[in-house]
Tab-separated table of C-alpha atoms in Angstrom:
chain	number	residue	atom	x	y	z
A	293	UNK	CA	100.694	110.596	114.626
A	294	UNK	CA	99.542	114.186	113.929
A	295	UNK	CA	97.590	113.019	110.897
A	296	UNK	CA	95.850	110.323	112.907
A	297	UNK	CA	94.925	112.810	115.623
A	298	UNK	CA	93.512	115.235	113.040
A	299	UNK	CA	91.386	112.515	111.418
A	300	UNK	CA	90.199	111.225	114.794
A	301	UNK	CA	89.389	114.582	116.391
A	302	UNK	CA	88.375	116.747	113.431
A	303	UNK	CA	87.092	114.513	110.638
A	304	UNK	CA	85.541	111.438	112.249
A	305	UNK	CA	83.068	113.479	114.370
A	306	UNK	CA	81.944	115.180	111.130
A	307	UNK	CA	81.039	111.902	109.460
A	308	UNK	CA	84.256	111.024	107.624
A	309	UNK	CA	83.828	107.330	108.399
A	310	UNK	CA	82.506	104.218	106.697
A	311	UNK	CA	80.148	102.242	108.935
A	312	UNK	CA	81.950	103.853	111.850
A	313	UNK	CA	85.390	102.851	110.586
A	314	UNK	CA	88.383	104.878	109.469
A	315	UNK	CA	91.699	103.317	108.481
A	316	UNK	CA	95.072	104.932	109.105
A	317	UNK	CA	97.739	103.492	106.818
A	318	UNK	CA	101.475	103.621	107.472
A	319	UNK	CA	103.125	103.968	104.077
A	320	UNK	CA	106.616	102.922	102.999
A	321	UNK	CA	108.407	105.112	105.531
A	322	UNK	CA	107.280	102.923	108.442
A	323	UNK	CA	110.527	100.935	108.130
A	324	UNK	CA	112.490	104.058	109.082
A	325	UNK	CA	110.615	104.399	112.379
A	326	UNK	CA	111.776	102.616	115.507
A	327	UNK	CA	109.554	99.551	115.784
A	328	UNK	CA	108.453	100.303	119.345
A	329	UNK	CA	107.473	103.846	118.337
A	330	UNK	CA	105.666	102.561	115.250
A	331	UNK	CA	103.640	100.108	117.297
A	332	UNK	CA	102.867	102.814	119.873
A	333	UNK	CA	101.452	105.017	117.101
A	334	UNK	CA	99.417	102.041	115.865
A	335	UNK	CA	98.052	101.429	119.376
A	336	UNK	CA	97.093	105.106	119.714
A	337	UNK	CA	95.067	104.911	116.511
A	338	UNK	CA	93.359	101.695	117.606
A	339	UNK	CA	92.526	103.187	121.009
A	340	UNK	CA	90.905	106.107	119.164
A	341	UNK	CA	88.584	103.800	117.241
A	342	UNK	CA	90.641	103.601	114.062
A	343	UNK	CA	91.951	100.540	112.242
A	344	UNK	CA	95.526	100.562	111.014
A	345	UNK	CA	97.229	99.377	107.834
A	346	UNK	CA	100.776	98.847	106.642
A	347	UNK	CA	102.753	98.966	103.380
A	348	UNK	CA	104.786	96.315	101.581
A	349	UNK	CA	106.279	95.828	98.115
A	350	UNK	CA	106.465	92.020	98.122
A	351	UNK	CA	107.719	91.669	94.537
A	352	UNK	CA	110.413	94.376	94.481
A	353	UNK	CA	113.780	94.903	96.207
A	354	UNK	CA	115.246	98.416	96.466
A	355	UNK	CA	118.399	97.421	98.259
A	356	UNK	CA	121.677	97.862	96.401
A	357	UNK	CA	123.500	94.988	98.130
A	358	UNK	CA	122.239	91.744	96.630
A	359	UNK	CA	124.551	89.807	98.937
A	360	UNK	CA	122.803	91.142	102.043
A	361	UNK	CA	121.002	88.485	104.064
A	362	UNK	CA	117.248	88.085	103.856
A	363	UNK	CA	115.884	88.848	107.358
A	364	UNK	CA	113.632	86.776	109.610
A	365	UNK	CA	114.772	83.380	108.293
A	366	UNK	CA	116.200	80.494	110.317
A	367	UNK	CA	119.050	79.876	107.859
A	368	UNK	CA	121.193	82.430	105.997
A	369	UNK	CA	120.121	83.340	102.453
A	370	UNK	CA	120.921	86.364	100.305
A	371	UNK	CA	118.715	88.547	98.157
A	372	UNK	CA	120.792	87.500	95.138
A	373	UNK	CA	119.281	84.030	95.465
A	374	UNK	CA	115.688	85.221	95.210
A	375	UNK	CA	115.681	87.745	92.364
A	376	UNK	CA	114.743	86.921	88.781
A	377	UNK	CA	117.761	86.011	86.611
A	378	UNK	CA	118.680	86.382	82.952
A	379	UNK	CA	119.803	83.545	80.672
A	380	UNK	CA	123.344	83.761	82.117
A	381	UNK	CA	122.103	83.455	85.682
A	382	UNK	CA	122.711	87.126	86.488
A	383	UNK	CA	120.070	89.292	88.198
A	384	UNK	CA	117.852	91.238	85.821
A	385	UNK	CA	118.595	94.948	85.665
A	386	UNK	CA	116.525	96.976	88.158
A	387	UNK	CA	113.183	98.417	87.028
A	388	UNK	CA	112.220	101.702	88.710
A	389	UNK	CA	115.510	101.193	90.614
A	390	UNK	CA	114.212	97.923	92.138
A	391	UNK	CA	115.151	94.304	91.448
A	392	UNK	CA	112.319	91.872	90.742
A	393	UNK	CA	111.850	88.996	93.162
A	394	UNK	CA	111.430	85.447	91.895
A	395	UNK	CA	108.040	84.569	93.378
A	396	UNK	CA	108.577	80.881	92.610
A	397	UNK	CA	111.639	80.678	94.879
A	398	UNK	CA	110.936	78.831	98.161
A	399	UNK	CA	113.126	81.260	100.124
A	400	UNK	CA	111.101	84.244	98.874
A	401	UNK	CA	107.912	82.385	99.779
A	402	UNK	CA	109.076	81.584	103.307
A	403	UNK	CA	110.268	85.164	103.851
A	404	UNK	CA	106.912	86.491	102.632
A	405	UNK	CA	105.079	84.212	105.075
A	406	UNK	CA	107.266	85.454	107.940
A	407	UNK	CA	106.641	89.119	107.088
A	408	UNK	CA	102.914	88.532	106.869
A	409	UNK	CA	102.871	86.886	110.279
A	410	UNK	CA	104.545	89.953	111.755
A	411	UNK	CA	101.808	92.152	110.293
A	412	UNK	CA	99.121	89.878	111.730
A	413	UNK	CA	100.787	89.662	115.144
A	414	UNK	CA	101.217	93.443	115.251
A	415	UNK	CA	97.470	93.833	114.812
A	416	UNK	CA	97.223	95.369	111.346
A	417	UNK	CA	93.971	94.963	109.400
A	418	UNK	CA	94.999	96.445	106.046
A	419	UNK	CA	97.919	96.184	103.646
A	420	UNK	CA	98.884	98.199	100.596
A	421	UNK	CA	100.922	96.077	98.173
A	422	UNK	CA	102.914	98.224	95.763
A	423	UNK	CA	104.970	97.579	92.594
A	424	UNK	CA	103.302	94.262	91.841
A	425	UNK	CA	104.181	94.557	88.138
A	426	UNK	CA	107.741	93.483	89.000
A	427	UNK	CA	106.736	89.838	89.307
A	428	UNK	CA	105.692	89.911	85.646
A	429	UNK	CA	109.169	90.610	84.249
A	430	UNK	CA	110.412	88.070	81.724
A	431	UNK	CA	113.355	86.017	83.008
A	432	UNK	CA	114.463	82.705	84.465
A	433	UNK	CA	112.886	81.399	87.666
A	434	UNK	CA	113.657	78.829	90.340
A	435	UNK	CA	110.715	76.807	89.067
A	436	UNK	CA	111.784	75.731	85.550
A	437	UNK	CA	108.184	75.095	84.527
A	438	UNK	CA	107.513	78.835	84.731
A	439	UNK	CA	108.232	80.115	81.212
A	440	UNK	CA	106.645	83.597	81.156
A	441	UNK	CA	106.435	86.641	83.371
A	442	UNK	CA	102.641	86.525	83.302
A	443	UNK	CA	102.740	82.945	84.590
A	444	UNK	CA	105.027	84.037	87.449
A	445	UNK	CA	102.771	86.988	88.246
A	446	UNK	CA	99.764	84.685	88.602
A	447	UNK	CA	101.766	82.467	90.969
A	448	UNK	CA	102.746	85.507	93.042
A	449	UNK	CA	99.182	86.787	93.209
A	450	UNK	CA	97.839	83.394	94.223
A	451	UNK	CA	100.560	82.986	96.844
A	452	UNK	CA	99.770	86.339	98.475
A	453	UNK	CA	96.043	85.605	98.363
A	454	UNK	CA	96.633	82.330	100.202
A	455	UNK	CA	98.950	83.825	102.845
A	456	UNK	CA	96.536	86.696	103.528
A	457	UNK	CA	93.346	84.618	103.298
A	458	UNK	CA	90.949	85.852	105.976
A	459	UNK	CA	89.997	82.261	106.785
A	460	UNK	CA	93.629	81.521	107.559
A	461	UNK	CA	94.130	84.718	109.583
A	462	UNK	CA	90.846	84.347	111.457
A	463	UNK	CA	89.729	87.971	110.965
A	464	UNK	CA	89.019	90.451	108.147
A	465	UNK	CA	92.065	91.794	106.313
A	466	UNK	CA	91.728	94.391	103.534
A	467	UNK	CA	94.257	94.475	100.674
A	468	UNK	CA	94.828	97.278	98.165
A	469	UNK	CA	97.201	96.705	95.246
A	470	UNK	CA	99.160	99.370	93.332
A	471	UNK	CA	101.260	99.575	90.166
A	472	UNK	CA	99.758	96.283	89.132
A	473	UNK	CA	98.456	94.753	85.912
A	474	UNK	CA	94.672	94.569	85.637
A	475	UNK	CA	94.685	90.768	85.607
A	476	UNK	CA	94.749	88.276	87.263
A	477	UNK	CA	91.879	89.282	89.497
A	478	UNK	CA	89.790	87.935	92.338
A	479	UNK	CA	92.475	87.930	95.019
A	480	UNK	CA	92.339	91.442	96.464
A	481	UNK	CA	89.823	94.075	97.540
A	482	UNK	CA	91.023	97.216	95.775
A	483	UNK	CA	93.243	98.158	92.840
A	484	UNK	CA	94.705	101.593	92.229
A	485	UNK	CA	93.245	102.958	89.022
A	486	UNK	CA	96.332	104.979	88.064
A	487	UNK	CA	99.985	105.326	88.892
A	488	UNK	CA	101.204	108.008	91.320
A	489	UNK	CA	98.951	111.061	91.224
A	490	UNK	CA	99.146	114.281	93.163
A	491	UNK	CA	97.102	117.471	93.451
A	492	UNK	CA	97.758	119.722	90.468
A	493	UNK	CA	95.670	120.200	87.327
A	494	UNK	CA	97.791	117.792	85.297
A	495	UNK	CA	97.324	115.097	87.971
A	496	UNK	CA	93.564	115.602	87.900
A	497	UNK	CA	93.589	115.238	84.119
A	498	UNK	CA	95.674	112.066	84.424
A	499	UNK	CA	93.332	110.437	86.958
A	500	UNK	CA	90.256	111.354	84.922
A	501	UNK	CA	91.879	109.748	81.883
A	502	UNK	CA	92.469	106.547	83.876
A	503	UNK	CA	88.863	106.619	85.075
A	504	UNK	CA	87.578	106.967	81.518
A	505	UNK	CA	88.929	103.487	80.830
A	506	UNK	CA	88.797	101.929	84.294
A	507	UNK	CA	85.665	103.192	86.043
A	508	UNK	CA	83.853	99.913	85.348
A	509	UNK	CA	86.268	97.748	87.372
A	510	UNK	CA	84.754	99.077	90.630
A	511	UNK	CA	82.315	96.501	91.977
A	512	UNK	CA	83.066	94.138	89.110
A	513	UNK	CA	86.708	93.098	89.071
A	514	UNK	CA	87.449	94.638	92.469
A	515	UNK	CA	85.404	95.696	95.448
A	516	UNK	CA	86.641	99.264	94.976
A	517	UNK	CA	88.839	101.345	92.739
A	518	UNK	CA	91.582	103.314	94.468
A	519	UNK	CA	92.137	106.816	93.051
A	520	UNK	CA	95.486	107.112	94.887
A	521	UNK	CA	96.154	109.572	97.695
A	522	UNK	CA	93.754	112.503	97.466
A	523	UNK	CA	95.998	115.530	97.842
A	524	UNK	CA	94.125	118.520	99.228
A	525	UNK	CA	97.091	120.830	99.665
A	526	UNK	CA	100.596	119.540	98.988
A	527	UNK	CA	102.420	116.248	98.664
A	528	UNK	CA	106.016	115.335	97.892
A	529	UNK	CA	107.119	115.904	94.283
A	530	UNK	CA	104.747	118.888	93.917
A	531	UNK	CA	106.219	122.221	92.829
A	532	UNK	CA	103.493	124.194	94.633
A	533	UNK	CA	100.410	123.597	96.795
A	534	UNK	CA	97.045	122.813	95.215
A	535	UNK	CA	94.643	125.686	94.719
A	536	UNK	CA	91.181	125.418	96.292
A	537	UNK	CA	89.763	124.581	92.877
A	538	UNK	CA	92.338	121.844	92.291
A	539	UNK	CA	91.659	120.363	95.731
A	540	UNK	CA	87.918	120.182	95.025
A	541	UNK	CA	88.539	118.655	91.611
A	542	UNK	CA	91.006	116.108	92.985
A	543	UNK	CA	88.512	115.049	95.645
A	544	UNK	CA	85.850	114.716	92.942
A	545	UNK	CA	88.057	112.371	90.904
A	546	UNK	CA	88.225	110.044	93.905
A	547	UNK	CA	84.424	110.097	94.257
A	548	UNK	CA	84.043	109.316	90.560
A	549	UNK	CA	86.337	106.302	90.954
A	550	UNK	CA	83.847	104.791	93.417
A	551	UNK	CA	86.849	104.424	95.588
A	552	UNK	CA	88.398	104.158	98.933
A	553	UNK	CA	88.906	107.789	99.972
A	554	UNK	CA	92.595	108.035	100.825
A	555	UNK	CA	93.262	111.513	102.197
A	556	UNK	CA	96.879	112.654	102.237
């Protein structure tokens, strides 16, 4: 809420907009906020002339209890049913502490449709999809014709593109993807050019290295590159705040990317 007020009252009047529009995105922590409070914050941003986005990791499950029930469904199903299995039918070991969902499983597909409808009904216009590489893990899927992780990933990408198709929704909906393979393409607006990056000199070097190889994807494979959250002072996992010089350099890396400018 404070961040949205700062952007609305301090930055937007100074021209920090794109065709009059500024997005405020609720990242992963939105699930820890009471839903009524979360929607009130969203409404405050909208009333102030901002558009609001939300976060999801549709291919990854961070829960530890695989026997927990999948929410929002009419019939009971567990997460164990919808994760990728090994040759013995056991869930694959977690990657980055998260299990990989089986994007060919009809229960995962129905659950994903239900979540998307919530986002539409709540009035969001933007989604960040994170950890999309998980769908590409090699394993055994509900659809026996799917033999490779890359084949499953393409199915997952195409499924999300269909669910979030603007023609289906009836209004524009912007999608940014993160921690994702370069291909397949053509389904989303923006792809993050690097993994997590922060605001220190080593982060700036890392982003510039990614841009050396990926600058050309902007306007070609994707509408924009995303240079990750542009830290101008301090973010989590930083041992100290950015210096003024580091903040300027970090902002410059985002401009070089030809990117969405995601201030954090």
